[in-house]
Tab-separated table of C-alpha atoms in Angstrom:
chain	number	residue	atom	x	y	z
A	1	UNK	CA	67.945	127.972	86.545
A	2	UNK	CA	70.073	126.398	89.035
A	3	UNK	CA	67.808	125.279	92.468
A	4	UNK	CA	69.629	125.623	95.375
A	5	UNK	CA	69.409	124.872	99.390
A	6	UNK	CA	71.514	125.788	101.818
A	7	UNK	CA	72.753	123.376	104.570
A	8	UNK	CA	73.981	125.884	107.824
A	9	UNK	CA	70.901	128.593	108.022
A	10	UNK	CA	73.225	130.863	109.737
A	11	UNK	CA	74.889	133.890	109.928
A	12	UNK	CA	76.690	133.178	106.678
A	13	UNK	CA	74.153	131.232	105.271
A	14	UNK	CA	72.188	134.472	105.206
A	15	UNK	CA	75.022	136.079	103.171
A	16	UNK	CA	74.831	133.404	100.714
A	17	UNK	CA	71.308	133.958	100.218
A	18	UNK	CA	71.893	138.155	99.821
A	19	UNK	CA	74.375	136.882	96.809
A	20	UNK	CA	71.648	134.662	95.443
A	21	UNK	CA	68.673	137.070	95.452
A	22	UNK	CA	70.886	138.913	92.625
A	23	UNK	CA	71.372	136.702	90.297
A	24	UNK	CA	68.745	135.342	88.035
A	25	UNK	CA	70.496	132.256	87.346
A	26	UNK	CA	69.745	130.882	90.985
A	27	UNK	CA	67.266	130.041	92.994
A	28	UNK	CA	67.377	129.515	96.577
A	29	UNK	CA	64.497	126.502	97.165
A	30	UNK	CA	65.362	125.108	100.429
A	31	UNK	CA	67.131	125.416	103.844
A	32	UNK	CA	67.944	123.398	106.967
A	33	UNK	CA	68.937	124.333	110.555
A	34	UNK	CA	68.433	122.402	113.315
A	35	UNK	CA	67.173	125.043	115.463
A	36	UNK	CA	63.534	125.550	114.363
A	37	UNK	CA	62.411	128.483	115.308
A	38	UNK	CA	65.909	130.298	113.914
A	39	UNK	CA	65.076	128.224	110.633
A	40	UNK	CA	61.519	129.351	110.370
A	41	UNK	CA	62.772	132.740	110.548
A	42	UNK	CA	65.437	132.122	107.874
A	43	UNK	CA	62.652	130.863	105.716
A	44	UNK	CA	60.473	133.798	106.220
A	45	UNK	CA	63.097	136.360	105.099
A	46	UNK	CA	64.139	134.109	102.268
A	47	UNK	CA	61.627	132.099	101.154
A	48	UNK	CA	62.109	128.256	100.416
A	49	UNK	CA	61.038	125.300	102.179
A	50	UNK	CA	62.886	124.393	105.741
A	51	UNK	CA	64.314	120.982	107.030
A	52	UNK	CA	65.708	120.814	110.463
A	53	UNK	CA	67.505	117.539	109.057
A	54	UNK	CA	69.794	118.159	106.293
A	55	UNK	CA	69.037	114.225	104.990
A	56	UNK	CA	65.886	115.581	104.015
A	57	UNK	CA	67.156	118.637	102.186
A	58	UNK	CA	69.733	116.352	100.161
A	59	UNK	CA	66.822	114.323	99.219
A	60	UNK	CA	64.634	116.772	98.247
A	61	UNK	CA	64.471	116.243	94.541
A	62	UNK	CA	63.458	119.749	93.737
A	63	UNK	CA	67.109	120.734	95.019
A	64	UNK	CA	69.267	120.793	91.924
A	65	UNK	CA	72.718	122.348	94.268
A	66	UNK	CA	73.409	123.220	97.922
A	67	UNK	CA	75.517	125.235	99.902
A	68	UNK	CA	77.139	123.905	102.900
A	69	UNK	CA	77.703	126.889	105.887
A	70	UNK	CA	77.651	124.473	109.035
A	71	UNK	CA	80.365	124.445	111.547
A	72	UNK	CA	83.996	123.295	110.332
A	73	UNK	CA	83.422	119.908	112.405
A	74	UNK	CA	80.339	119.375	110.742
A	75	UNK	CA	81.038	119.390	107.008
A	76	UNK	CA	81.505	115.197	106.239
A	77	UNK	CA	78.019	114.536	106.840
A	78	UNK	CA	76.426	117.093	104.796
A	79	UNK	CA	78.794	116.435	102.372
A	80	UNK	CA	78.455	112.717	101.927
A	81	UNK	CA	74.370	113.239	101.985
A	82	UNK	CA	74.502	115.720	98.893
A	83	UNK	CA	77.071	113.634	97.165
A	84	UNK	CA	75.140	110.582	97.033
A	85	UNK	CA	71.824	112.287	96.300
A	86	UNK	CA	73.680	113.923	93.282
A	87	UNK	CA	73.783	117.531	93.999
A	88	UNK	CA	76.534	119.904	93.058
A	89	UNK	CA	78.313	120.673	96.218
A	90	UNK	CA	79.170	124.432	97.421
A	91	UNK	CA	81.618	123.407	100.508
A	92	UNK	CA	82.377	126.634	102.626
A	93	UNK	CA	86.245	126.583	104.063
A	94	UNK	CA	88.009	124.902	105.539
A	95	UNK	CA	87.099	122.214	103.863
A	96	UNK	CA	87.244	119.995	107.224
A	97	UNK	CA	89.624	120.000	110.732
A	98	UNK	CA	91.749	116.657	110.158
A	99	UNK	CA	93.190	115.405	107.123
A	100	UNK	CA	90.714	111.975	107.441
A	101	UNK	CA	87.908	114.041	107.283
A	102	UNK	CA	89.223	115.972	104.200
A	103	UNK	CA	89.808	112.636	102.399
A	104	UNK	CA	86.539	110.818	103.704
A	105	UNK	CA	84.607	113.973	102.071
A	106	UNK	CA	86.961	113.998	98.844
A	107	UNK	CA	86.217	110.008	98.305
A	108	UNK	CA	82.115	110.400	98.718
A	109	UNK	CA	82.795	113.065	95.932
A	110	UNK	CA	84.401	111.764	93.924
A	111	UNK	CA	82.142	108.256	93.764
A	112	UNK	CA	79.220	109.878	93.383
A	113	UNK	CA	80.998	112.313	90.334
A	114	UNK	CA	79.607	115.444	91.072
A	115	UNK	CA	81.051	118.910	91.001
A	116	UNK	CA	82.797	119.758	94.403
A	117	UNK	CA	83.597	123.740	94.620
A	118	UNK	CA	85.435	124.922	98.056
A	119	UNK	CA	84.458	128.404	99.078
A	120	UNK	CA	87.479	130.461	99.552
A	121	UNK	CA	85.902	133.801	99.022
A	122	UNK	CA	89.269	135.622	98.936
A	123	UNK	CA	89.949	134.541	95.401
A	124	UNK	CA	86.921	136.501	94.395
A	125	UNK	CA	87.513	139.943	95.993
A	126	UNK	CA	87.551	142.349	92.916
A	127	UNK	CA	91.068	143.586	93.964
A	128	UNK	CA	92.214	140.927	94.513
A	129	UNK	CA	90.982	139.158	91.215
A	130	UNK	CA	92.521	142.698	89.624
A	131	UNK	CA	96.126	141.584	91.392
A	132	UNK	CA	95.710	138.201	89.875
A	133	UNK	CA	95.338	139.027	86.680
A	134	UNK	CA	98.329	141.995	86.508
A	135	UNK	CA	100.514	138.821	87.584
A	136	UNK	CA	98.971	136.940	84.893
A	137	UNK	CA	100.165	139.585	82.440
A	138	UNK	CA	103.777	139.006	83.561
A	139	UNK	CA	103.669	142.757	83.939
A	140	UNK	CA	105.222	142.443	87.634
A	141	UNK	CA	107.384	139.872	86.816
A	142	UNK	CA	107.569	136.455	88.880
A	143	UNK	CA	106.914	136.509	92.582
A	144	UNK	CA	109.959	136.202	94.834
A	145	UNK	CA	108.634	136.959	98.314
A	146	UNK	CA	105.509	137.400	99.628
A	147	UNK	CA	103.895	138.565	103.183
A	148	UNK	CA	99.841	137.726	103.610
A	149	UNK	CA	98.351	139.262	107.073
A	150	UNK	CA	94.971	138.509	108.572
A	151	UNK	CA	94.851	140.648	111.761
A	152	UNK	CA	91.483	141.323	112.992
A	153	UNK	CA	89.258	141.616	116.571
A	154	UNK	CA	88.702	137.518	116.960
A	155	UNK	CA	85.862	138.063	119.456
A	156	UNK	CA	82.852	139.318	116.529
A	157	UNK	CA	79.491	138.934	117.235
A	158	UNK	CA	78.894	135.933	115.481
A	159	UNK	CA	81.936	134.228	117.386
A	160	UNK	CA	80.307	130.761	118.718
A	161	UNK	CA	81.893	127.817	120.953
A	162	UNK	CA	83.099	125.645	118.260
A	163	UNK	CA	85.529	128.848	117.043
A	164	UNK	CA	87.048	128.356	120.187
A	165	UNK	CA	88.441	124.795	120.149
A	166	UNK	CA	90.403	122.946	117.696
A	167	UNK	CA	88.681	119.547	118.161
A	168	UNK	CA	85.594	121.703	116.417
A	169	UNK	CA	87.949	123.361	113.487
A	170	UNK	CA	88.036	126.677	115.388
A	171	UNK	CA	91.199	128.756	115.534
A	172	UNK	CA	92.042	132.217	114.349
A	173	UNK	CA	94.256	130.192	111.630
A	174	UNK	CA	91.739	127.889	110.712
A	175	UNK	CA	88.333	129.951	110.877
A	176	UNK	CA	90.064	133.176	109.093
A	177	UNK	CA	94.196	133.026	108.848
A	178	UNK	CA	93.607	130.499	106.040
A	179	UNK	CA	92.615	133.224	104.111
A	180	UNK	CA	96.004	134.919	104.068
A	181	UNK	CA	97.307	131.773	103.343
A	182	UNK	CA	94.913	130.531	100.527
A	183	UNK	CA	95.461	133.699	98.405
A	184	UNK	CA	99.362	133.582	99.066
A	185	UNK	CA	99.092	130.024	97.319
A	186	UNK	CA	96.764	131.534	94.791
A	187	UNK	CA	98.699	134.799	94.279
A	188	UNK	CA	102.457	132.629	93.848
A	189	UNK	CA	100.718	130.309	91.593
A	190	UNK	CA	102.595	127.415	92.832
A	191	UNK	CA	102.076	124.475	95.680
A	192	UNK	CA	103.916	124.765	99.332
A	193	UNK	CA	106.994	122.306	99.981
A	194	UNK	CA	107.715	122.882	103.084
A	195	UNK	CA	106.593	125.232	106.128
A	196	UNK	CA	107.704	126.226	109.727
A	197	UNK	CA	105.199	127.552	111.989
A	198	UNK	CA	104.481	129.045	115.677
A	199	UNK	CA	101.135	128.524	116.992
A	200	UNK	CA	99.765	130.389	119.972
A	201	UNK	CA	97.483	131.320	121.976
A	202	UNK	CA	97.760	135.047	123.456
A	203	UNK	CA	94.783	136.875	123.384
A	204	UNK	CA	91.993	134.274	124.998
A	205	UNK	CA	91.461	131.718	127.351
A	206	UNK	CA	90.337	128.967	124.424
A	207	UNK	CA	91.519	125.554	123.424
A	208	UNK	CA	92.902	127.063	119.946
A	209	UNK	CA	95.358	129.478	118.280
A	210	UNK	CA	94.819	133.605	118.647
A	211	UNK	CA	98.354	134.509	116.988
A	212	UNK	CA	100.079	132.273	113.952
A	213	UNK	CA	103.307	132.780	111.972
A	214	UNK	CA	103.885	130.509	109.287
A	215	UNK	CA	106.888	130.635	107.287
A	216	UNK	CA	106.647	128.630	103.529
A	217	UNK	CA	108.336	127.750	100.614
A	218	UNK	CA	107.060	127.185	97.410
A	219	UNK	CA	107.944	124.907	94.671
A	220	UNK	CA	108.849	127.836	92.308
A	221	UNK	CA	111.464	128.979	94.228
A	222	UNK	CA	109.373	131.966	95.793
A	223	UNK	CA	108.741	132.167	99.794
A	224	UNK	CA	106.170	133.576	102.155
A	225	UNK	CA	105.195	134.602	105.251
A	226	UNK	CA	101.654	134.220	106.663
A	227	UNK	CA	100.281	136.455	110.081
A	228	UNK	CA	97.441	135.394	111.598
A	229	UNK	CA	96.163	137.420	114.685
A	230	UNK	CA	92.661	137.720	116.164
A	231	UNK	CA	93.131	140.669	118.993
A	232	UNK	CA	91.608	141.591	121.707
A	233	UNK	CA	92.889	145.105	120.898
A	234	UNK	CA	94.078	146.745	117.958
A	235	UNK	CA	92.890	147.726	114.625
A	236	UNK	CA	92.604	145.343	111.395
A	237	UNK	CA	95.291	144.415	108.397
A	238	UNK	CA	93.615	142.964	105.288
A	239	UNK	CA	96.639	142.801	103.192
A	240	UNK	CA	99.241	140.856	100.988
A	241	UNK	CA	102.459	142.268	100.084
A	242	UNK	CA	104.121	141.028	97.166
A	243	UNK	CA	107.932	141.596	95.863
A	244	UNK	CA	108.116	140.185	92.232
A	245	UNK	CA	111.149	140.637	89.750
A	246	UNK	CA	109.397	143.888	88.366
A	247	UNK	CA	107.711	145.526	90.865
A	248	UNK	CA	106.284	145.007	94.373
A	249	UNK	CA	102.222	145.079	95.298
A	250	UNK	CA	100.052	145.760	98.125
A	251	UNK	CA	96.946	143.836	97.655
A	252	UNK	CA	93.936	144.612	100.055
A	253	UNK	CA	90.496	144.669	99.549
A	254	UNK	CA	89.727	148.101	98.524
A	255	UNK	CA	92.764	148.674	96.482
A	256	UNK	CA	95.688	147.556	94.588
A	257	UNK	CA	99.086	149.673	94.565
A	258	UNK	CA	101.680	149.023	92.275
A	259	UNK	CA	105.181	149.853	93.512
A	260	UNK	CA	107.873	150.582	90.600
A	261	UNK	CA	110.904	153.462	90.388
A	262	UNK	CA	110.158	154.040	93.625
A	263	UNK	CA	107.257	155.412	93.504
A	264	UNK	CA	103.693	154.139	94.387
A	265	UNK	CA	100.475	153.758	92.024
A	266	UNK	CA	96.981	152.861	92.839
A	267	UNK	CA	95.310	150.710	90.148
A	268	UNK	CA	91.699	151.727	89.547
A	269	UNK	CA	89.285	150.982	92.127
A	270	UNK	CA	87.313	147.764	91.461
A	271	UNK	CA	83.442	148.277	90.991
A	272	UNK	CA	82.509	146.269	94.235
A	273	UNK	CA	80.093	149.185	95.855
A	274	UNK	CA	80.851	149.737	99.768
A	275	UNK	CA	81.027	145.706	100.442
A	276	UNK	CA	83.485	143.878	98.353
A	277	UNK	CA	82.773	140.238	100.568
A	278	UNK	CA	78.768	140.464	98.626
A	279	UNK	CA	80.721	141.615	95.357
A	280	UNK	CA	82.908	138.309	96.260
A	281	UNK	CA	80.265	135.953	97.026
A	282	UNK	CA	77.900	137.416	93.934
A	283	UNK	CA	81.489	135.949	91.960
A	284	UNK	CA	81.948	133.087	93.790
A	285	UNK	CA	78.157	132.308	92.647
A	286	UNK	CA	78.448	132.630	89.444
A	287	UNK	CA	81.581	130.736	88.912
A	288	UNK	CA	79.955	127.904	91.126
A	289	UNK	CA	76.827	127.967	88.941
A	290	UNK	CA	79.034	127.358	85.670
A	291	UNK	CA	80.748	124.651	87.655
A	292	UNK	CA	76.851	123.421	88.687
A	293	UNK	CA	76.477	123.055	84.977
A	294	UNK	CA	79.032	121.257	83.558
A	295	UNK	CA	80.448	124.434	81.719
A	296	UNK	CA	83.589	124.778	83.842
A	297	UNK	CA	85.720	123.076	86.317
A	298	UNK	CA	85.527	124.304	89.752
A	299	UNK	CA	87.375	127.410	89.996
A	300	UNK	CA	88.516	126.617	93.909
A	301	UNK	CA	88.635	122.311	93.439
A	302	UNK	CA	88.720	120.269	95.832
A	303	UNK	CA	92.635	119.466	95.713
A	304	UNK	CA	93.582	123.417	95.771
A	305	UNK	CA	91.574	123.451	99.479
A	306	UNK	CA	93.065	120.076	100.259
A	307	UNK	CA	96.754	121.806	99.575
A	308	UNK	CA	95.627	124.506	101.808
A	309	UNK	CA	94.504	122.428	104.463
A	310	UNK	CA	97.533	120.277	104.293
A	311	UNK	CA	99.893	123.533	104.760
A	312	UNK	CA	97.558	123.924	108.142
A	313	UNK	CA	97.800	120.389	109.312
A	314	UNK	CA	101.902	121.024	108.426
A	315	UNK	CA	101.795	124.146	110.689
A	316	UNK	CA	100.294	122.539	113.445
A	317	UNK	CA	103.365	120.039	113.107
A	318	UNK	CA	105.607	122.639	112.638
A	319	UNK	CA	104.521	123.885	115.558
A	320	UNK	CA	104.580	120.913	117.826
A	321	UNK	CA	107.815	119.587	116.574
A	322	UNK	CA	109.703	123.112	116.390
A	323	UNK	CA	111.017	121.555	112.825
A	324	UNK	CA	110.097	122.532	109.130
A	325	UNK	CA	107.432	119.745	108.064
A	326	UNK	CA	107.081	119.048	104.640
A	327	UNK	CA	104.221	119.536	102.807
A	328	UNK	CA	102.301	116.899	100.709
C-alpha cells in the first residue's frame, strides 16, 4: 500500500483523488490547501488528515508519496519539502515557468534520490497509448511529419488569475498547449533541435499567450507543427495528425484512425468508459505507484518534462527574436 497526500487541494487535486479511490494499491492519507475552509471540505469528501502548510504534510511520516497540483509558480517549494523528507514525488506539468526553477527542483531531487514522476496525462489516454504502441510495431512506418492541435474555450470555470500571466506559468501554451507538444515529442520518439515560434495574444486582455504556433524539428529527421488556441469562440480540436512512411494517423482521444490505400480505418475503441482523462489518471497512477516502489523508472522522468519545457522556453525566444532557437 502506497500512502499518499496531495499538495494543491484543488480542482485537480480532486481528480487525483477520484483516480485513487479505485485503486487498491493507494491510499490517499493527507492533504494541504491553504484555504481552510476549502481544505476542510476536501477532507470531508475524501477523507485524510488536512494541513494548510504543505511543510507539515511533507513531514508527516505516515505519508509514504504525494502529489503536487499547486499553481505552476508554486511547484519548487513543495517540491524541495517532499524531496528532503523522502517522499516519492508526483509533479503535475509543467514542471515549473523558468528554466532556474526547473533545475533548482531537478537538483533537490536528485540529492535527496527519490523517484521524481512529471504528470503529463496525455501519454496515458488509452488512444493515445493504442497510437503509441501501433508505432512501436513499426506497422506505420517512421514518422515524417506531424501536426499536434490543442484548441479549446481558454476561459473554463476553473480558469484562476495565475492562468492569466506568465510571471505565474499561465498561458494557453503553458497551462494546456504543452500537451500537443509533449505527445508530439512522445509520439516521434525523438528530442527537438531546433524550433520557431509565434506567440500571441488574441482572444483576452491577459499578460500571456491565447494563440501559439510552433514549428520543430527533431533529431530523427521528422518535423512538427504544434497549435495552441484557447478561444473565446469556437468549438474544440483534441488531435494529432501523423504522416509516417506507411501510413498516416489521426490520434484523438476517443479514437484512432489509420489512413492507408486511401482509405480510412478506425482502430477499436479503447475501454476508457465516457471519460478517458479518469481512465488516464487511473494509468498515470499506477505507473507512478510502480515508480513509488522501486519496480520501474518513471515513465514521464524528470528530463523528458525538462525537454518539453526547454522547447517552451525556446518558443518564447523564438518568438521574441523572430529567429529559430535551438533547443538544448
Amino acid at each position: 500500500m502506497l500512502n499518499v497526500g496531495i499538495i494543491g487541494a484543488g480542482d485537480f487535486g480532486a481528480r487525483h483523488a477520484l483516480a485513487i479511490a479505485e485503486l487498491d494499491e493507494v491510499q490517499l492519507v493527507a492533504s494541504s490547501r491553504t484555504n481552510a475552509a476549502a481544505l476542510a471540505e476536501f477532507t470531508r469528501r475524501f477523507g485524510g488528515r488536512g494541513y494548510t502548510d504543505y511543510r507539515e504534510l511533507a513531514g508527516d511520516p505516515a505519508v509514504d508519496a504525494v502529489v503536487i497540483a499547486t499553481p505552476h509558480h508554486l511547484h519548487v517549494g513543495p517540491v524541495q519539502a517532499a524531496a528532503a523528507a523522502g517522499k516519492a514525488i508526483f509533479l503535475e506539468k509543467p514542471m515549473a515557468p523558468t528554466r532556474a526553477e526547473c533545475d533548482a527542483l531537478l537538483a533537490s531531487v536528485e540529492q535527496a534520490g527519490v523517484p521524481l514522476f512529471l504528470g503529463h496525462i496525455n501519454r496515458f489516454s488509452p488512444a493515445f497509448r493504442q497510437a503509441k504502441a501501433l508505432l512501436a510495431s513499426g506497422e506505420a512506418g517512421e514518422p515524417v511529419l506531424g501536426v499536434s492541435y490543442m484548441v479549446k474555450q481558454w476561459m473554463e470555470p476553473n480558469r484562476r488569475e495565475w492562468h492569466l500571466d506568465r510571471e505565474t506559468g499561465g498561458g494557453m501554451l503553458m497551462t494546456a498547449g504543452i500537451h500537443a507538444l509533449d505527445r508530439l515529442i512522445w509520439l516521434v520518439d525523438a528530442p527537438v533541435i531546433s524550433v520557431y515560434a509565434s506567440l500571441a495574444t488574441r482572444y483576452y486582455e491577459q499578460k500571456a499567450d491565447d494563440a501559439s504556433l510552433l514549428q520543430l524539428t527533431f533529431a530523427n529527421g521528422a518535423v512538427g507543427s504544434v497549435v495552441s488556441v484557447g478561444y473565446n469562440q469556437g468549438a474544440s480540436i483534441h488531435q494529432t495528425q501523423l504522416c509516417c512512411t506507411q501510413g498516416v494517423l489521426r490520434i484523438g482521444y476517443d479514437r484512432v484512425e489509420v489512413g492507408r490505400g486511401e482509405r480510412w480505418q478506425s482502430l477499436p475503441p479503447p475501454e476508457q468508459g465516457e471519460d478517458w482523462m479518469h481512465q488516464a489518471l487511473i494509468n498515470e497512477w499506477r505507473a507512478f505507484v510502480a515508480a513509488a516502489h522501486g519496480e520501474s523508472p518513471p515513465e514521464v522522468s524528470g528530463e523528458d518534462a525538462l525537454h518539453v519545457m526547454d522547447v517552451i522556453f525556446a518558443a518564447e525566444e523564438s518568438a521574441r527574436s523572430r529567429r529559430v532557437i535551438a533547443v538544448g
